[in-house]
Short mmCIF file of C-alpha atoms and ligand atoms in Angstrom, two decimals:
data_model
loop_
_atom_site.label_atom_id
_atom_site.label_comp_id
_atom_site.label_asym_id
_atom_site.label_seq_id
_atom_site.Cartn_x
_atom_site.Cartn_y
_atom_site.Cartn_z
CA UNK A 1 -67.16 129.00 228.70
CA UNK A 2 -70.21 126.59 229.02
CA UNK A 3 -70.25 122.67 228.86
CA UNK A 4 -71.25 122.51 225.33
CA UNK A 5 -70.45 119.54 223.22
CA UNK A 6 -67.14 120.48 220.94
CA UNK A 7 -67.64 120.27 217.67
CA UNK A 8 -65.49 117.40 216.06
CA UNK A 9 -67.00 116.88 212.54
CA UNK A 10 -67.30 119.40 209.72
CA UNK A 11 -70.12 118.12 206.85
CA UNK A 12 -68.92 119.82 203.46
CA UNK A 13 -71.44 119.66 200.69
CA UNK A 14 -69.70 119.24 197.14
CA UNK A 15 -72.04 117.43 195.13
CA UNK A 16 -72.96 120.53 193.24
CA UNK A 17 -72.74 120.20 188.97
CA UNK A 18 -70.86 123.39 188.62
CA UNK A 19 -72.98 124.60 185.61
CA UNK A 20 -72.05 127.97 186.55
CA UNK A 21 -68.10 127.13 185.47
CA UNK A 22 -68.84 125.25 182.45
CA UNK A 23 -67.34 124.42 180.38
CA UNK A 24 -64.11 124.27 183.32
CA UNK A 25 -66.57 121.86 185.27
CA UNK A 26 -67.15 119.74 182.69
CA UNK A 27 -64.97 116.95 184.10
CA UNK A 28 -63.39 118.67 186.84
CA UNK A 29 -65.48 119.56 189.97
CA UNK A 30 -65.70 122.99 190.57
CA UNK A 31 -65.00 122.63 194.45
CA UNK A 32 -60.85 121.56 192.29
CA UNK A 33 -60.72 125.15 190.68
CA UNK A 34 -57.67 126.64 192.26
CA UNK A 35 -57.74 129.86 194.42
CA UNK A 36 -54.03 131.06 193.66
CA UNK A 37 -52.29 127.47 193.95
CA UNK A 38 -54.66 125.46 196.16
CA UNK A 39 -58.38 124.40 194.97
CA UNK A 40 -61.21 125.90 196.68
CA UNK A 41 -62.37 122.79 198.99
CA UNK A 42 -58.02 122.50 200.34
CA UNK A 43 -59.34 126.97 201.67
CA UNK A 44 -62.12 125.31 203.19
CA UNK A 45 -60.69 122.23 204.94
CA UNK A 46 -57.80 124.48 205.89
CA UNK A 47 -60.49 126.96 207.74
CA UNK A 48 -61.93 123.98 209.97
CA UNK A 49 -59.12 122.61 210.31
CA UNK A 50 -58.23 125.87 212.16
CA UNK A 51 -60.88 125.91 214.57
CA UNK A 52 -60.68 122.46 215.50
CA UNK A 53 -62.31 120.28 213.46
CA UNK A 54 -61.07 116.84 213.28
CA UNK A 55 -63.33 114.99 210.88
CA UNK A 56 -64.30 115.79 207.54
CA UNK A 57 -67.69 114.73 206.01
CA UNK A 58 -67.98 115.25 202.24
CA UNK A 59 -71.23 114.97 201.00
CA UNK A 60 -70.27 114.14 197.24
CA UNK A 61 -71.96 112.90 193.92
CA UNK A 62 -70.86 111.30 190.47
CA UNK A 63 -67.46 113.06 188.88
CA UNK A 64 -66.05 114.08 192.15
CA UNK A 65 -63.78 111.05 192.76
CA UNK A 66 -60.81 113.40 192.35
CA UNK A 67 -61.42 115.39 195.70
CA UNK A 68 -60.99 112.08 197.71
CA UNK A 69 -58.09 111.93 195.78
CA UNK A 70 -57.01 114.72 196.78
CA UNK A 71 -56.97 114.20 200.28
CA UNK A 72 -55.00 111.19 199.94
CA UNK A 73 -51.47 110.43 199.55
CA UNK A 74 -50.04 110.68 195.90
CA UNK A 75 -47.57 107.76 196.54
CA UNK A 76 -45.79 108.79 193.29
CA UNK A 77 -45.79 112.35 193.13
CA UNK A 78 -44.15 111.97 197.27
CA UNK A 79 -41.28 109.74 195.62
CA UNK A 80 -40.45 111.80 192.93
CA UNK A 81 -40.35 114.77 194.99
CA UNK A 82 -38.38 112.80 197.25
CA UNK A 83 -36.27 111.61 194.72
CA UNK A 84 -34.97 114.84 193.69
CA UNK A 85 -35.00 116.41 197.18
CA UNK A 86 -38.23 118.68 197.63
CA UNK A 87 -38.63 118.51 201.11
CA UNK A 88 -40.29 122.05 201.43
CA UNK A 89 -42.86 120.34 198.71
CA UNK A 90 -43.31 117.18 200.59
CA UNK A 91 -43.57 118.51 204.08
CA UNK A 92 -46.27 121.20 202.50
CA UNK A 93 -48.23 118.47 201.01
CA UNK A 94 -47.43 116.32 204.63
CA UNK A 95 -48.95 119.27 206.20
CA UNK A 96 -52.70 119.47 204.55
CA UNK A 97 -53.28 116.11 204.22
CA UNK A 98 -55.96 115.39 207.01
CA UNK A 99 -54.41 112.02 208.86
CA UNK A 100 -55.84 108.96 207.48
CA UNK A 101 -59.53 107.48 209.42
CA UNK A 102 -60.19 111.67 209.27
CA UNK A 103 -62.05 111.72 205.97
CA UNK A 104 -65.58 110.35 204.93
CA UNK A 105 -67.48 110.03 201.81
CA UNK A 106 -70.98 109.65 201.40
CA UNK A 107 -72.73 110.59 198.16
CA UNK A 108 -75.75 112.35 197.81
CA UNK A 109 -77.21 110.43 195.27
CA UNK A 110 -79.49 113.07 193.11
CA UNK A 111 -79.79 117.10 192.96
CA UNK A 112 -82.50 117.83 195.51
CA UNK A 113 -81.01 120.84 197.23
CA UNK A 114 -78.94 121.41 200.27
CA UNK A 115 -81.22 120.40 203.11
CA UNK A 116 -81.17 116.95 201.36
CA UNK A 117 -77.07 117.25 201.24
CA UNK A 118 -76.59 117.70 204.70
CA UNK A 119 -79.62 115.04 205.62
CA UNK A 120 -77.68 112.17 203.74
CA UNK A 121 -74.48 113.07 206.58
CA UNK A 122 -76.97 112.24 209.38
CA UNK A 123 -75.63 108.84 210.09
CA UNK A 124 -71.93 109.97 209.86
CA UNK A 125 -72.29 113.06 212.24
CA UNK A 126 -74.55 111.07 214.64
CA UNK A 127 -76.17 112.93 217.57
CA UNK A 128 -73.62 115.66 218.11
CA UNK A 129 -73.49 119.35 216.86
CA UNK A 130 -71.36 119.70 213.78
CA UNK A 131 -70.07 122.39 211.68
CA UNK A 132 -71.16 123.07 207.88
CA UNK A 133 -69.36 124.56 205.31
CA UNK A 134 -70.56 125.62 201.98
CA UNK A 135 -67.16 125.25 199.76
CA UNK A 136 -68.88 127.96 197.10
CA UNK A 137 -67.85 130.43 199.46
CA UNK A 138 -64.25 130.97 200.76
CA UNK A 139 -63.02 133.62 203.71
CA UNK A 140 -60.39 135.77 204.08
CA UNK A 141 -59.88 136.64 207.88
CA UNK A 142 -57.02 138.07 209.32
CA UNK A 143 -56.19 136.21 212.45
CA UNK A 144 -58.88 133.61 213.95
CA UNK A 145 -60.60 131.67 211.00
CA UNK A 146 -64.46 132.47 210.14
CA UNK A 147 -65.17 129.11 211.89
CA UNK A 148 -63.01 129.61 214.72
CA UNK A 149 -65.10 133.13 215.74
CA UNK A 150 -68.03 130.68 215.25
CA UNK A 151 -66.74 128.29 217.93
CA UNK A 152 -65.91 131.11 220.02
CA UNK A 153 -69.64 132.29 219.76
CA UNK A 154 -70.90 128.83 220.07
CA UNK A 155 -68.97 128.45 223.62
CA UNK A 156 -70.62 131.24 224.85
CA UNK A 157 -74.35 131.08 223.49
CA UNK A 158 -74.91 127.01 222.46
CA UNK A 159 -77.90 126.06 219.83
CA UNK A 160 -77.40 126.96 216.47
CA UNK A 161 -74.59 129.72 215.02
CA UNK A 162 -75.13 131.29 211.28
CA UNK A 163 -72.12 133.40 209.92
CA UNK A 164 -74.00 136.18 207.99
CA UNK A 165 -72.85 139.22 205.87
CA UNK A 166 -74.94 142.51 204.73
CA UNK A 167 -75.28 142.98 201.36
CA UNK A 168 -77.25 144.98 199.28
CA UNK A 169 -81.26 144.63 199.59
CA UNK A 170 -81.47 143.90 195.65
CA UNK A 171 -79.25 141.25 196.25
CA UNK A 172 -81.08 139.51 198.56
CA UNK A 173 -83.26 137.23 196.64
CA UNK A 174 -80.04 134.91 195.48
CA UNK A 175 -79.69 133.70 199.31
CA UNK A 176 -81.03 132.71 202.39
CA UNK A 177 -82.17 136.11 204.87
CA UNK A 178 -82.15 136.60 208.93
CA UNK A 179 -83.82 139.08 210.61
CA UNK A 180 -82.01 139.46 214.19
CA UNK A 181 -82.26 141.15 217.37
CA UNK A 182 -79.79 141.65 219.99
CA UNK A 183 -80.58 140.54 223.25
CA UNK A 184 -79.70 141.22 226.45
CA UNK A 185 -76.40 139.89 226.57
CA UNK A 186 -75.28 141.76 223.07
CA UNK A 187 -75.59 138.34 221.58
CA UNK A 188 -77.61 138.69 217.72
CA UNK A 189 -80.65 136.45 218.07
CA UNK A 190 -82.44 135.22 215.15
CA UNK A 191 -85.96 135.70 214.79
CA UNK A 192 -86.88 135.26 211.57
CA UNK A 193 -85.10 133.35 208.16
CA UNK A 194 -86.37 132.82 204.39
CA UNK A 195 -84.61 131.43 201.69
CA UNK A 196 -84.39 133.04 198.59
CA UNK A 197 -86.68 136.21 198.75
CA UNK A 198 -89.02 137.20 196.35
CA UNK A 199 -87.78 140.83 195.48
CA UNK A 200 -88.82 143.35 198.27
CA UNK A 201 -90.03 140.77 200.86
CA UNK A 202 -86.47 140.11 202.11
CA UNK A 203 -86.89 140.43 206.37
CA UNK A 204 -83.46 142.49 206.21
CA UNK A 205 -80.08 143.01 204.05
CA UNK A 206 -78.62 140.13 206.26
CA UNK A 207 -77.77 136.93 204.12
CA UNK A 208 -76.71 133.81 205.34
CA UNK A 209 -73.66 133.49 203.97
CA UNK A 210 -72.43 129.57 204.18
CA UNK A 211 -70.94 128.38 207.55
CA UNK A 212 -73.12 126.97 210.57
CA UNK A 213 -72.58 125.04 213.57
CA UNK A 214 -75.99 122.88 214.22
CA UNK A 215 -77.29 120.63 216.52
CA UNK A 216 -78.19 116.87 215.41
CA UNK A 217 -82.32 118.00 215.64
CA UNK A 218 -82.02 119.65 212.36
CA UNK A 219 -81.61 116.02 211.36
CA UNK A 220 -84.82 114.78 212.27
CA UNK A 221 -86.51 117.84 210.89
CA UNK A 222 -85.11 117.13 207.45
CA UNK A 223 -85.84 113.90 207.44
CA UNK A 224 -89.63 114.61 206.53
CA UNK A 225 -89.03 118.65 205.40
CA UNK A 226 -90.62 119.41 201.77
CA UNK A 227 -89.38 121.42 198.93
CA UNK A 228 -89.24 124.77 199.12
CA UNK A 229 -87.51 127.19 197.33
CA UNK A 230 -86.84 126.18 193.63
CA UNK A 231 -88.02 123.21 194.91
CA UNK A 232 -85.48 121.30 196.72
CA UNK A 233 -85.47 120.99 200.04
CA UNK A 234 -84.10 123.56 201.59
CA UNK A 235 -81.74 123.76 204.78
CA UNK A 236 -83.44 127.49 205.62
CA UNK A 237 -86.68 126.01 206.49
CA UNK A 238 -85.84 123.54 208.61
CA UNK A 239 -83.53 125.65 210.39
CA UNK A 240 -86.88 127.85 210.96
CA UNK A 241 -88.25 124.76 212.45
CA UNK A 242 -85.75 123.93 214.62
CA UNK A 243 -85.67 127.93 215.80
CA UNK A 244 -88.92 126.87 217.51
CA UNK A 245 -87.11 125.40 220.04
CA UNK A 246 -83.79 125.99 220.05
CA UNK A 247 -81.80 129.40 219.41
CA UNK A 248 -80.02 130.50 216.77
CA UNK A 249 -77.48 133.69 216.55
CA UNK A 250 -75.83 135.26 213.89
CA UNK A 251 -71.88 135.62 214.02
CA UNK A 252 -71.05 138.98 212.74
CA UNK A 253 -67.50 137.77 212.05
CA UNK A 254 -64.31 139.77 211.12
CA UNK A 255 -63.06 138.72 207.80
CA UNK A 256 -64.33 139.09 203.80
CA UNK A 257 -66.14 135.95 202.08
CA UNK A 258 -66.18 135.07 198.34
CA UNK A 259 -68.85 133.64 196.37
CA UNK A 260 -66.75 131.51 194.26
CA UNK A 261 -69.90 129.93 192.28
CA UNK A 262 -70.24 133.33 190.80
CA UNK A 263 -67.38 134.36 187.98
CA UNK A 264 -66.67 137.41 189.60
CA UNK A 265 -66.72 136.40 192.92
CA UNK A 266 -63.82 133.83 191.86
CA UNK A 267 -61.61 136.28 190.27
CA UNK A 268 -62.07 138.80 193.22
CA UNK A 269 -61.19 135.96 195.49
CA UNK A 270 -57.74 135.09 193.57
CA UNK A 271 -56.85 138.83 193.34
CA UNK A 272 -57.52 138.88 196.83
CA UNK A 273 -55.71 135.85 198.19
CA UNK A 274 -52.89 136.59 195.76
CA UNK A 275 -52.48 140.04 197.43
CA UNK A 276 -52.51 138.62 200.65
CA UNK A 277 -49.36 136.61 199.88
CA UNK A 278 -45.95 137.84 200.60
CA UNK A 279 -44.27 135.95 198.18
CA UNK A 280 -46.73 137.15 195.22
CA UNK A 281 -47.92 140.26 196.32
CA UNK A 282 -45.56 142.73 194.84
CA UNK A 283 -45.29 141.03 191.27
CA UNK A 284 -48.79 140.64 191.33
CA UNK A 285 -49.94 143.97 192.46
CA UNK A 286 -47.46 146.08 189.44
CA UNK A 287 -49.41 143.49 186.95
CA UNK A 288 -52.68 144.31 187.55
CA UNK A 289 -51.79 148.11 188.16
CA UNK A 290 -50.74 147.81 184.06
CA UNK A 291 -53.28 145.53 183.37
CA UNK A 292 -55.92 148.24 184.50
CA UNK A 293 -53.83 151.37 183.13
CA UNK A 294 -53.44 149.15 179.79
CA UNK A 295 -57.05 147.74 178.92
C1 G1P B 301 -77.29 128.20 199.89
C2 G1P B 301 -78.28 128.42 201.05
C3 G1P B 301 -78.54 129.90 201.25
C4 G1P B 301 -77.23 130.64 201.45
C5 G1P B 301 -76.26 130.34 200.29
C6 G1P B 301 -74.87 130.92 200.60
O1 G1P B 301 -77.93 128.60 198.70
O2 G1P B 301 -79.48 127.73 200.78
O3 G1P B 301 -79.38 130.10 202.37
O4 G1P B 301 -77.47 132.03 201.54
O5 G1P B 301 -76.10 128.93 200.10
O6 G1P B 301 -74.02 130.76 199.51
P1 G1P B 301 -77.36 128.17 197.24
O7 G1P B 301 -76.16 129.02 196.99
O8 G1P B 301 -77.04 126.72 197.34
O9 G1P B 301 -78.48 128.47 196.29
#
């Protein structure tokens, strides 16, 4: 293992409107839509938490006050529960609450695209490499946590790691693309990225699929990076920036992600987490077998 920094902080970007999930998002962010019986951003958290991370940065906006609230004690809810002798509920919800002095807030202020999301955690994450999670997309691994095979690759290579999954070519153009090479060590360098593809000029079938560990440069790079795709500023180019001089791999990791900002990427993702549960599995599995004989 090399002597690079750990990585302590995770940013989270949830200032996103949601108009995807209207009207469910019309007052309740869509990061709060529930995955089985915990929302999308608890999946999330849960994953860093796994690898590591002890601080969580949440990049938020207007209508989201509910996900602080969320990670914060619900003083009567915890006596009630109490009161009539819960303790499996309590010492669950003891168990995912981050400790307090572990959570920050800062809010992004107006739509202008992710690079400008993660630019407005600059002062919170400081000069150390951090770890970002899109909360759109959750991941199902079976033992180490998407993040945590990040870290692992991170320890070995440095710079800049990008968790990427193949998908199909014609689907390129609703993400951002790598083109990779391995290099000597077996280690997937990237050598080329572009956000959002016009159709046919995607570099590869290799989409960048929402987690990242980055170092504090990309910081300074946003700081003065123009619109670009859809115009907002976009975190792909000024990783390309950055990939001038630093490296960046890909992490090929073992596990299955859902796009939960699409409809059916949210229903795959509950069948699937549902399925992976002992105490629902069975139940839920004869359901949708008559469900799908049925309709
Ligand atoms: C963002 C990134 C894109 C990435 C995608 C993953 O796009 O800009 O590179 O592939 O997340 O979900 P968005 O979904 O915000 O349009």
């Amino acid at each position: 293992m090399s002597d690079n920094k750990k990585i302590r902080k995770a940013v989270l970007p949830v200032a996103g409107l949601g108009t995807r999930f209207l009207p469910a998002t019309k007052a309740m962010p869509k990061e709060m839509l529930t995955i089985v019986d915990r929302p999308i951003i608890q999946h999330v958290v849960d994953e860093a938490k796994a690898a590591g991370i002890e601080h969580f940065i949440f990049v938020t906006g207007r209508n989201k006050t509910v996900i602080e609230d969320h990670f914060d004690k619900q003083v009567e809810l915890e006596a009630t529960l109490r009161d009539r002798g819960k303790t499996e509920q309590l010492a669950m919800l003891d168990d995912l609450l981050p400790e307090a002095g572990q959570t920050s807030y800062t809010r992004q202020q107006s739509p202008q695209g992710l690079g400008h999301a993660v630019w407005c955690a600059r002062d919170l994450v400081g000069n150390e490499p951090f770890a970002l999670l899109l909360p759109d997309v959750i991941v199902q691994a079976a033992d180490q946590s998407c993040m945590e095979q990040m870290m692992e690759l991170y320890n070995e290579t440095g710079g800049n790691i990008i968790a990427v999954d193949e998908v199909p070519l014609e689907k390129t153009s609703s993400y951002g693309v790598v083109k990779y090479e391995e290099d000597d060590k077996g280690h997937k360098k990237i050598d080329g990225m572009v956000e959002k593809p016009a159709a046919g000029t995607a570099p590869s079938n290799l989409i960048i699929m929402g987690r990242y560990i980055l170092q504090p440069e990309i910081f300074d790079i946003l700081e003065t990076q123009s619109a670009g795709a859809g115009n907002e500023i976009q975190l792909t180019d000024a990783m390309l920036a950055l990939m001038e001089r630093q490296d960046f791999y890909a992490c090929v990791y073992e596990g299955r992600s859902f796009d939960c900002g699409s409809k059916i990427g949210f229903l795959t993702a509950n069948a699937a987490f549902a399925l992976a549960r002992e105490d629902l599995a069975p139940a839920f599995r004869a359901e949708l077998q008559r469900l799908i004989e049925e309709v």
